[in-house]
mmCIF file of C-alpha atoms (C1' of nucleotides) in Angstrom:
data_model
loop_
_atom_site.group_PDB
_atom_site.id
_atom_site.type_symbol
_atom_site.label_atom_id
_atom_site.label_comp_id
_atom_site.label_asym_id
_atom_site.label_seq_id
_atom_site.Cartn_x
_atom_site.Cartn_y
_atom_site.Cartn_z
ATOM 1 C CA MET B 1 32.761 -0.648 37.039
ATOM 2 C CA MET B 2 31.292 -3.910 35.379
ATOM 3 C CA ASN B 3 31.779 -3.470 31.534
ATOM 4 C CA LEU B 4 28.391 -3.535 29.761
ATOM 5 C CA ALA B 5 29.397 -3.938 26.393
ATOM 6 C CA ALA B 6 31.233 -7.115 27.557
ATOM 7 C CA ASP B 7 28.162 -9.136 28.606
ATOM 8 C CA PHE B 8 25.850 -9.915 25.189
ATOM 9 C CA PRO B 9 28.617 -11.443 22.961
ATOM 10 C CA THR B 10 25.803 -11.398 20.382
ATOM 11 C CA LYS B 11 26.052 -8.083 19.929
ATOM 12 C CA LYS B 12 26.080 -5.979 16.721
ATOM 13 C CA ASN B 13 26.397 -1.947 16.363
ATOM 14 C CA ILE B 14 24.754 -0.620 13.741
ATOM 15 C CA LYS B 15 28.220 0.112 11.274
ATOM 16 C CA GLU B 16 28.338 -3.833 11.383
ATOM 17 C CA ILE B 17 24.171 -4.345 10.582
ATOM 18 C CA SER B 18 24.224 -1.384 8.018
ATOM 19 C CA GLN B 19 26.872 -2.950 6.350
ATOM 20 C CA GLU B 20 25.832 -6.784 6.204
ATOM 21 C CA GLU B 21 22.197 -5.713 5.107
ATOM 22 C CA HIS B 22 23.012 -3.449 3.015
ATOM 23 C CA ILE B 23 21.699 -0.896 4.019
ATOM 24 C CA SER B 24 21.806 2.865 5.507
ATOM 25 C CA SER B 25 23.142 3.165 9.429
ATOM 26 C CA LYS B 26 21.085 6.426 10.021
ATOM 27 C CA TYR B 27 18.094 4.947 8.587
ATOM 28 C CA LEU B 28 19.328 1.634 10.405
ATOM 29 C CA GLU B 29 19.407 3.611 13.560
ATOM 30 C CA LYS B 30 16.198 4.045 12.903
ATOM 31 C CA LEU B 31 14.524 1.400 12.835
ATOM 32 C CA MET B 32 16.365 0.030 15.627
ATOM 33 C CA GLY B 33 15.375 2.193 17.841
ATOM 34 C CA ILE B 34 11.359 1.182 17.056
ATOM 35 C CA LEU B 35 12.509 -2.070 17.599
ATOM 36 C CA LYS B 36 13.965 -1.630 20.828
ATOM 37 C CA LYS B 37 10.428 0.431 22.622
ATOM 38 C CA ASN B 38 9.355 -2.300 21.402
ATOM 39 C CA GLN B 39 11.293 -4.506 23.405
ATOM 40 C CA LEU B 40 12.432 -7.174 20.031
ATOM 41 C CA VAL B 41 15.779 -6.116 20.571
ATOM 42 C CA ARG B 42 17.838 -4.121 23.283
ATOM 43 C CA SER B 43 21.028 -2.075 23.355
ATOM 44 C CA VAL B 44 24.137 -0.886 25.366
ATOM 45 C CA GLN B 45 25.081 2.387 24.869
ATOM 46 C CA GLY B 46 28.315 3.862 24.918
ATOM 47 C CA GLN B 47 31.255 2.576 23.031
ATOM 48 C CA GLY B 48 31.461 -0.945 21.955
ATOM 49 C CA GLY B 49 28.014 -0.778 22.712
ATOM 50 C CA GLY B 50 25.654 -2.375 20.030
ATOM 51 C CA TYR B 51 21.913 -4.366 19.901
ATOM 52 C CA PHE B 52 20.989 -7.866 20.536
ATOM 53 C CA LEU B 53 17.877 -9.812 20.223
ATOM 54 C CA ALA B 54 15.553 -9.925 23.243
ATOM 55 C CA LYS B 55 14.294 -12.996 22.886
ATOM 56 C CA LYS B 56 15.286 -16.343 21.354
ATOM 57 C CA PRO B 57 14.737 -16.306 17.559
ATOM 58 C CA GLY B 58 12.505 -19.119 18.295
ATOM 59 C CA GLN B 59 10.034 -16.675 19.668
ATOM 60 C CA ILE B 60 10.042 -13.651 17.647
ATOM 61 C CA THR B 61 7.913 -14.046 14.179
ATOM 62 C CA ALA B 62 7.543 -11.985 11.090
ATOM 63 C CA GLY B 63 4.712 -10.668 12.096
ATOM 64 C CA GLU B 64 5.615 -9.281 15.578
ATOM 65 C CA ILE B 65 8.711 -7.390 13.262
ATOM 66 C CA VAL B 66 5.951 -6.538 10.572
ATOM 67 C CA GLU B 67 3.576 -4.762 12.766
ATOM 68 C CA ILE B 68 6.370 -2.907 14.628
ATOM 69 C CA LEU B 69 7.874 -1.523 11.821
ATOM 70 C CA ASP B 70 5.453 -1.401 9.560
ATOM 71 C CA GLY B 71 2.076 -0.807 10.801
ATOM 72 C CA PRO B 72 -1.496 -3.789 10.787
ATOM 73 C CA ILE B 73 -0.781 -6.839 8.323
ATOM 74 C CA ALA B 74 -3.343 -5.740 6.151
ATOM 75 C CA PRO B 75 -4.034 -6.320 2.407
ATOM 76 C CA MET B 76 -6.525 -2.777 2.779
ATOM 77 C CA LYS B 77 -6.982 -0.471 5.451
ATOM 78 C CA CYS B 78 -10.778 -1.277 5.634
ATOM 79 C CA SER B 79 -9.646 -5.055 6.181
ATOM 80 C CA SER B 80 -8.688 -4.667 10.227
ATOM 81 C CA ALA B 81 -10.118 -1.135 11.215
ATOM 82 C CA LYS B 82 -14.302 -1.052 11.077
ATOM 83 C CA CYS B 83 -15.304 0.089 7.944
ATOM 84 C CA LYS B 84 -18.696 2.060 8.104
ATOM 85 C CA MET B 85 -19.206 0.979 4.275
ATOM 86 C CA ALA B 86 -18.610 -2.852 5.793
ATOM 87 C CA GLU B 87 -22.556 -3.113 5.249
ATOM 88 C CA HIS B 88 -23.096 -2.440 2.015
ATOM 89 C CA CYS B 89 -19.252 -3.471 1.036
ATOM 90 C CA SER B 90 -19.435 -6.763 -0.912
ATOM 91 C CA ALA B 91 -15.530 -6.788 -1.174
ATOM 92 C CA SER B 92 -15.351 -6.385 2.614
ATOM 93 C CA SER B 93 -15.424 -10.529 3.734
ATOM 94 C CA VAL B 94 -12.491 -10.854 1.393
ATOM 95 C CA TRP B 95 -10.773 -8.393 2.782
ATOM 96 C CA SER B 96 -11.183 -9.581 6.249
ATOM 97 C CA GLU B 97 -10.715 -12.968 5.087
ATOM 98 C CA LEU B 98 -7.379 -12.149 3.232
ATOM 99 C CA GLU B 99 -6.207 -10.528 6.484
ATOM 100 C CA LYS B 100 -6.804 -13.257 8.672
ATOM 101 C CA GLU B 101 -4.242 -15.469 6.094
ATOM 102 C CA MET B 102 -1.408 -13.368 6.335
ATOM 103 C CA LYS B 103 -1.321 -13.074 9.829
ATOM 104 C CA LYS B 104 -1.691 -16.734 10.320
ATOM 105 C CA PHE B 105 1.365 -17.259 7.810
ATOM 106 C CA LEU B 106 3.193 -14.125 9.266
ATOM 107 C CA TYR B 107 2.572 -15.423 12.784
ATOM 108 C CA LYS B 108 4.297 -19.058 11.774
ATOM 109 C CA GLN B 109 7.880 -17.516 10.467
ATOM 110 C CA THR B 110 10.171 -17.382 13.572
ATOM 111 C CA LEU B 111 13.841 -16.327 12.905
ATOM 112 C CA GLU B 112 14.707 -18.944 13.126
ATOM 113 C CA LYS B 113 13.188 -20.817 10.633
ATOM 114 C CA LEU B 114 14.082 -17.919 8.828
ATOM 115 C CA ILE B 115 18.106 -18.502 9.680
ATOM 116 C CA LYS B 116 17.829 -22.137 8.548
ATOM 117 C CA ASN B 117 16.301 -21.085 5.722
ATOM 118 C CA ASN B 118 19.101 -18.795 4.624
ATOM 119 C CA GLN B 119 21.670 -20.828 5.994
ATOM 120 C CA THR B 120 20.144 -23.850 3.246
ATOM 121 C CA LYS B 121 19.732 -20.776 0.461
ATOM 122 C CA LYS B 122 23.449 -20.451 0.865
ATOM 123 C CA TYR B 123 24.329 -24.255 1.250
ATOM 124 C CA VAL B 124 22.183 -24.666 -2.331
ATOM 125 C CA ARG B 125 24.022 -21.874 -4.070
ATOM 126 C CA LYS B 126 27.383 -23.261 -3.861
ATOM 127 C CA MET L 1 -31.869 0.420 -35.915
ATOM 128 C CA MET L 2 -31.507 -2.026 -33.431
ATOM 129 C CA ASN L 3 -31.798 -1.246 -29.765
ATOM 130 C CA LEU L 4 -28.101 -1.953 -28.609
ATOM 131 C CA ALA L 5 -28.909 -0.611 -24.529
ATOM 132 C CA ALA L 6 -31.931 -3.240 -24.765
ATOM 133 C CA ASP L 7 -29.858 -6.384 -25.264
ATOM 134 C CA PHE L 8 -28.371 -6.718 -22.081
ATOM 135 C CA PRO L 9 -31.179 -6.827 -19.539
ATOM 136 C CA THR L 10 -28.270 -6.773 -16.617
ATOM 137 C CA LYS L 11 -26.624 -3.661 -17.812
ATOM 138 C CA LYS L 12 -26.145 -0.504 -15.297
ATOM 139 C CA ASN L 13 -25.406 2.565 -15.666
ATOM 140 C CA ILE L 14 -23.066 4.247 -13.414
ATOM 141 C CA LYS L 15 -25.617 6.653 -11.529
ATOM 142 C CA GLU L 16 -27.429 3.576 -10.611
ATOM 143 C CA ILE L 17 -23.604 1.939 -9.338
ATOM 144 C CA SER L 18 -23.079 4.463 -7.897
ATOM 145 C CA GLN L 19 -25.908 5.168 -5.657
ATOM 146 C CA GLU L 20 -25.705 1.390 -5.141
ATOM 147 C CA GLU L 21 -22.070 0.869 -3.484
ATOM 148 C CA HIS L 22 -21.637 4.561 -2.381
ATOM 149 C CA ILE L 23 -19.056 5.960 -4.532
ATOM 150 C CA SER L 24 -19.150 9.419 -6.241
ATOM 151 C CA SER L 25 -19.473 8.839 -9.796
ATOM 152 C CA LYS L 26 -17.023 10.642 -11.629
ATOM 153 C CA TYR L 27 -14.429 8.233 -9.979
ATOM 154 C CA LEU L 28 -16.544 5.351 -10.267
ATOM 155 C CA GLU L 29 -16.491 6.133 -14.242
ATOM 156 C CA LYS L 30 -12.879 6.016 -14.250
ATOM 157 C CA LEU L 31 -12.915 2.245 -12.121
ATOM 158 C CA MET L 32 -14.886 1.024 -14.816
ATOM 159 C CA GLY L 33 -13.221 2.432 -18.031
ATOM 160 C CA ILE L 34 -10.052 0.802 -16.418
ATOM 161 C CA LEU L 35 -12.368 -2.783 -15.691
ATOM 162 C CA LYS L 36 -13.596 -2.683 -19.290
ATOM 163 C CA LYS L 37 -9.985 -1.832 -21.224
ATOM 164 C CA ASN L 38 -9.413 -5.235 -19.587
ATOM 165 C CA GLN L 39 -12.395 -6.845 -20.217
ATOM 166 C CA LEU L 40 -14.367 -7.611 -17.422
ATOM 167 C CA VAL L 41 -17.136 -5.440 -17.879
ATOM 168 C CA ARG L 42 -18.688 -4.934 -21.000
ATOM 169 C CA SER L 43 -20.511 -1.101 -21.889
ATOM 170 C CA VAL L 44 -23.437 0.165 -23.949
ATOM 171 C CA GLN L 45 -23.124 3.820 -25.034
ATOM 172 C CA GLY L 46 -25.551 6.627 -25.088
ATOM 173 C CA GLN L 47 -29.008 6.894 -23.580
ATOM 174 C CA GLY L 48 -30.438 3.708 -22.163
ATOM 175 C CA GLY L 49 -26.226 2.797 -21.893
ATOM 176 C CA GLY L 50 -24.428 0.804 -19.033
ATOM 177 C CA TYR L 51 -22.132 -1.067 -17.910
ATOM 178 C CA PHE L 52 -22.506 -5.005 -17.846
ATOM 179 C CA LEU L 53 -20.289 -8.632 -17.024
ATOM 180 C CA ALA L 54 -17.565 -9.671 -19.860
ATOM 181 C CA LYS L 55 -17.600 -13.328 -18.549
ATOM 182 C CA LYS L 56 -20.202 -15.492 -16.044
ATOM 183 C CA PRO L 57 -19.925 -13.904 -12.290
ATOM 184 C CA GLY L 58 -18.699 -17.627 -11.784
ATOM 185 C CA GLN L 59 -15.310 -16.967 -14.414
ATOM 186 C CA ILE L 60 -14.341 -13.213 -12.826
ATOM 187 C CA THR L 61 -12.153 -13.709 -9.491
ATOM 188 C CA ALA L 62 -10.829 -11.246 -7.759
ATOM 189 C CA GLY L 63 -7.297 -11.885 -7.756
ATOM 190 C CA GLU L 64 -8.384 -10.243 -11.754
ATOM 191 C CA ILE L 65 -9.750 -7.325 -10.335
ATOM 192 C CA VAL L 66 -7.687 -6.726 -7.472
ATOM 193 C CA GLU L 67 -4.793 -7.117 -10.235
ATOM 194 C CA ILE L 68 -5.956 -4.682 -12.834
ATOM 195 C CA LEU L 69 -7.434 -1.549 -10.504
ATOM 196 C CA ASP L 70 -4.649 -1.893 -8.209
ATOM 197 C CA GLY L 71 -1.613 -3.461 -9.509
ATOM 198 C CA PRO L 72 0.072 -6.491 -8.616
ATOM 199 C CA ILE L 73 -1.086 -8.587 -5.745
ATOM 200 C CA ALA L 74 2.174 -8.246 -3.775
ATOM 201 C CA PRO L 75 2.834 -7.661 0.471
ATOM 202 C CA MET L 76 5.850 -5.738 -0.390
ATOM 203 C CA LYS L 77 6.945 -4.043 -4.011
ATOM 204 C CA CYS L 78 10.231 -6.104 -3.941
ATOM 205 C CA SER L 79 8.327 -9.244 -3.208
ATOM 206 C CA SER L 80 7.748 -10.190 -6.864
ATOM 207 C CA ALA L 81 10.031 -7.805 -8.912
ATOM 208 C CA LYS L 82 13.046 -9.478 -8.936
ATOM 209 C CA CYS L 83 15.148 -7.557 -6.576
ATOM 210 C CA LYS L 84 18.823 -6.657 -6.814
ATOM 211 C CA MET L 85 18.770 -6.897 -2.529
ATOM 212 C CA ALA L 86 17.576 -10.526 -2.743
ATOM 213 C CA GLU L 87 19.791 -12.224 -2.550
ATOM 214 C CA HIS L 88 21.578 -11.146 0.569
ATOM 215 C CA CYS L 89 18.120 -9.968 1.811
ATOM 216 C CA SER L 90 16.967 -11.990 4.645
ATOM 217 C CA ALA L 91 13.973 -11.516 4.340
ATOM 218 C CA SER L 92 12.718 -11.828 0.652
ATOM 219 C CA SER L 93 11.391 -15.297 1.105
ATOM 220 C CA VAL L 94 8.904 -14.810 3.469
ATOM 221 C CA TRP L 95 7.843 -12.128 1.183
ATOM 222 C CA SER L 96 8.037 -14.216 -1.876
ATOM 223 C CA GLU L 97 5.722 -16.484 0.195
ATOM 224 C CA LEU L 98 3.656 -14.813 1.523
ATOM 225 C CA GLU L 99 2.370 -13.457 -1.906
ATOM 226 C CA LYS L 100 2.085 -16.411 -3.457
ATOM 227 C CA GLU L 101 -0.017 -17.498 0.001
ATOM 228 C CA MET L 102 -2.817 -14.447 -1.062
ATOM 229 C CA LYS L 103 -2.906 -14.259 -4.741
ATOM 230 C CA LYS L 104 -3.831 -18.240 -4.103
ATOM 231 C CA PHE L 105 -6.088 -16.490 -1.875
ATOM 232 C CA LEU L 106 -7.627 -14.033 -4.415
ATOM 233 C CA TYR L 107 -7.557 -15.883 -7.428
ATOM 234 C CA LYS L 108 -10.277 -18.749 -5.998
ATOM 235 C CA GLN L 109 -12.830 -16.198 -4.549
ATOM 236 C CA THR L 110 -15.009 -15.126 -7.975
ATOM 237 C CA LEU L 111 -18.166 -13.128 -8.034
ATOM 238 C CA GLU L 112 -20.292 -16.048 -7.910
ATOM 239 C CA LYS L 113 -19.139 -16.744 -4.907
ATOM 240 C CA LEU L 114 -19.244 -13.257 -3.333
ATOM 241 C CA ILE L 115 -22.966 -12.806 -4.310
ATOM 242 C CA LYS L 116 -23.516 -16.568 -2.638
ATOM 243 C CA ASN L 117 -22.181 -14.714 1.116
ATOM 244 C CA ASN L 118 -23.670 -11.771 0.259
ATOM 245 C CA GLN L 119 -26.627 -12.951 0.143
ATOM 246 C CA THR L 120 -26.234 -15.435 3.330
ATOM 247 C CA LYS L 121 -24.996 -12.335 5.361
ATOM 248 C CA LYS L 122 -27.801 -10.475 4.619
ATOM 249 C CA TYR L 123 -30.574 -13.342 5.257
ATOM 250 C CA VAL L 124 -28.664 -14.326 8.154
ATOM 251 C CA ARG L 125 -28.552 -10.230 9.590
ATOM 252 C CA LYS L 126 -32.653 -10.387 9.526
ATOM 253 C "C1'" DT O 1 39.341 13.560 28.692
ATOM 254 C "C1'" DT O 2 37.667 11.786 23.796
ATOM 255 C "C1'" DA O 3 36.527 8.381 20.280
ATOM 256 C "C1'" DA O 4 32.826 5.769 19.959
ATOM 257 C "C1'" DT O 5 27.977 4.750 20.337
ATOM 258 C "C1'" DT O 6 23.186 4.655 20.960
ATOM 259 C "C1'" DC O 7 18.878 7.953 21.479
ATOM 260 C "C1'" DA O 8 15.625 11.462 19.827
ATOM 261 C "C1'" DG O 9 13.040 14.271 17.044
ATOM 262 C "C1'" DA O 10 12.718 17.702 13.478
ATOM 263 C "C1'" DC O 11 12.248 17.478 8.731
ATOM 264 C "C1'" DT O 12 12.793 16.743 3.639
ATOM 265 C "C1'" DA O 13 11.539 14.514 -1.014
ATOM 266 C "C1'" DA O 14 9.591 11.496 -4.128
ATOM 267 C "C1'" DT O 15 5.739 8.608 -5.091
ATOM 268 C "C1'" DT O 16 1.587 6.406 -4.524
ATOM 269 C "C1'" DT O 17 -3.679 7.131 -4.137
ATOM 270 C "C1'" DA O 18 -7.919 8.156 -4.080
ATOM 271 C "C1'" DG O 19 -10.528 11.825 -6.766
ATOM 272 C "C1'" DT O 20 -11.864 15.894 -9.472
ATOM 273 C "C1'" DA O 21 -12.993 18.528 -13.554
ATOM 274 C "C1'" DG O 22 -13.660 19.308 -18.148
ATOM 275 C "C1'" DG O 23 -15.787 18.193 -22.227
ATOM 276 C "C1'" DA O 24 -15.860 14.902 -26.680
ATOM 277 C "C1'" DT O 25 -18.384 11.412 -28.711
ATOM 278 C "C1'" DT O 26 -22.019 8.348 -28.903
ATOM 279 C "C1'" DT O 27 -27.236 6.795 -28.944
ATOM 280 C "C1'" DA O 28 -32.383 6.500 -28.433
ATOM 281 C "C1'" DG O 29 -36.303 8.556 -28.490
ATOM 282 C "C1'" DA O 30 -39.459 12.540 -29.999
ATOM 283 C "C1'" DT R 1 -32.810 16.654 -37.118
ATOM 284 C "C1'" DC R 2 -32.475 18.129 -32.046
ATOM 285 C "C1'" DT R 3 -32.106 16.715 -27.449
ATOM 286 C "C1'" DA R 4 -30.575 14.922 -22.965
ATOM 287 C "C1'" DA R 5 -28.919 10.293 -21.164
ATOM 288 C "C1'" DA R 6 -25.174 8.181 -21.024
ATOM 289 C "C1'" DT R 7 -20.460 6.616 -21.475
ATOM 290 C "C1'" DC R 8 -15.049 7.583 -22.796
ATOM 291 C "C1'" DC R 9 -11.018 10.464 -22.685
ATOM 292 C "C1'" DT R 10 -7.023 12.549 -20.171
ATOM 293 C "C1'" DA R 11 -5.116 16.191 -17.452
ATOM 294 C "C1'" DC R 12 -4.626 17.477 -12.994
ATOM 295 C "C1'" DT R 13 -5.208 18.031 -7.634
ATOM 296 C "C1'" DA R 14 -4.705 17.313 -3.103
ATOM 297 C "C1'" DA R 15 -3.545 14.412 0.723
ATOM 298 C "C1'" DA R 16 -1.194 11.026 2.956
ATOM 299 C "C1'" DT R 17 2.582 8.049 2.963
ATOM 300 C "C1'" DT R 18 7.605 6.090 3.186
ATOM 301 C "C1'" DA R 19 11.732 6.270 3.176
ATOM 302 C "C1'" DG R 20 15.465 8.300 4.089
ATOM 303 C "C1'" DT R 21 18.390 12.670 6.512
ATOM 304 C "C1'" DC R 22 20.144 15.524 9.236
ATOM 305 C "C1'" DT R 23 21.716 17.436 13.886
ATOM 306 C "C1'" DG R 24 22.878 16.884 17.877
ATOM 307 C "C1'" DA R 25 22.690 15.575 22.796
ATOM 308 C "C1'" DA R 26 23.442 11.419 26.326
ATOM 309 C "C1'" DT R 27 26.163 7.003 27.363
ATOM 310 C "C1'" DT R 28 29.594 4.663 27.918
ATOM 311 C "C1'" DA R 29 35.055 2.278 27.518
ATOM 312 C "C1'" DA R 30 39.206 3.209 28.116
#
DNA sequence: TTAATTCAGACTAATTTAGTAGGATTTAGA
DNA sequence: TCTAAATCCTACTAAATTAGTCTGAATTAA
């Protein structure tokens, strides 16, 4: 029988990630489950198993991750949902404009870029 | 005795504003109290009293109002506060950059601009 | 068969938020 | 001086959200 777990060398298991990221492993399990359901990561079950990215880091953005884990990117609940007050709400245009800005920014931030930034950070500090 | 209430012709009382803005007068009272404490509005007490802006509409920004009524402008709690995780958190730079963008945008939106936009909105619709 | 792992979903506890309640204080005008 | 109309003050409540736990089932390599 083939060894599924050995086929994806970049995979990491919950234990490893939870230690690196200082998150409780139980909570991380939950989050990874959500990411998997939304096809941002894939996984191998069983002994030697773990998780790995489902796409290249350059093709995964902060925007996607946020919307999957936190729900809609929006400064206010009313900014994206069609708010029934919008007609006589003087603020609604501010919120919807701000929402656009936030999305624009977050969908520009790829994991690849983030990794690079973080490497620079470490380099500068040392 | 002079009539304080008559000195500020642009003032409006809670009842009027709450009807225009479709907010309960009790809740609005609370909000106006906060705005007053933070010197965005001033008020005249007693019969015939009400609220009025403490500065010109061009000098009041959405950013100020939001920070006064909602607290710090931030996409995450950790973005402005010095998060102890920041050192090994790969996301922290994303949040702090996004926070900057949000502030930049909101502090550009003056009430004067908002009023103009809203007039245009009405004009276009009719 | 066993140990290491993901998977699933119900549950909990803390915090935040929107909004209310009740009454005290201030002031214009009759 | 009295009354009504207004702001002011502050404690309370209820609902929603969020971060995180608990328990145990299913899967797989060795």
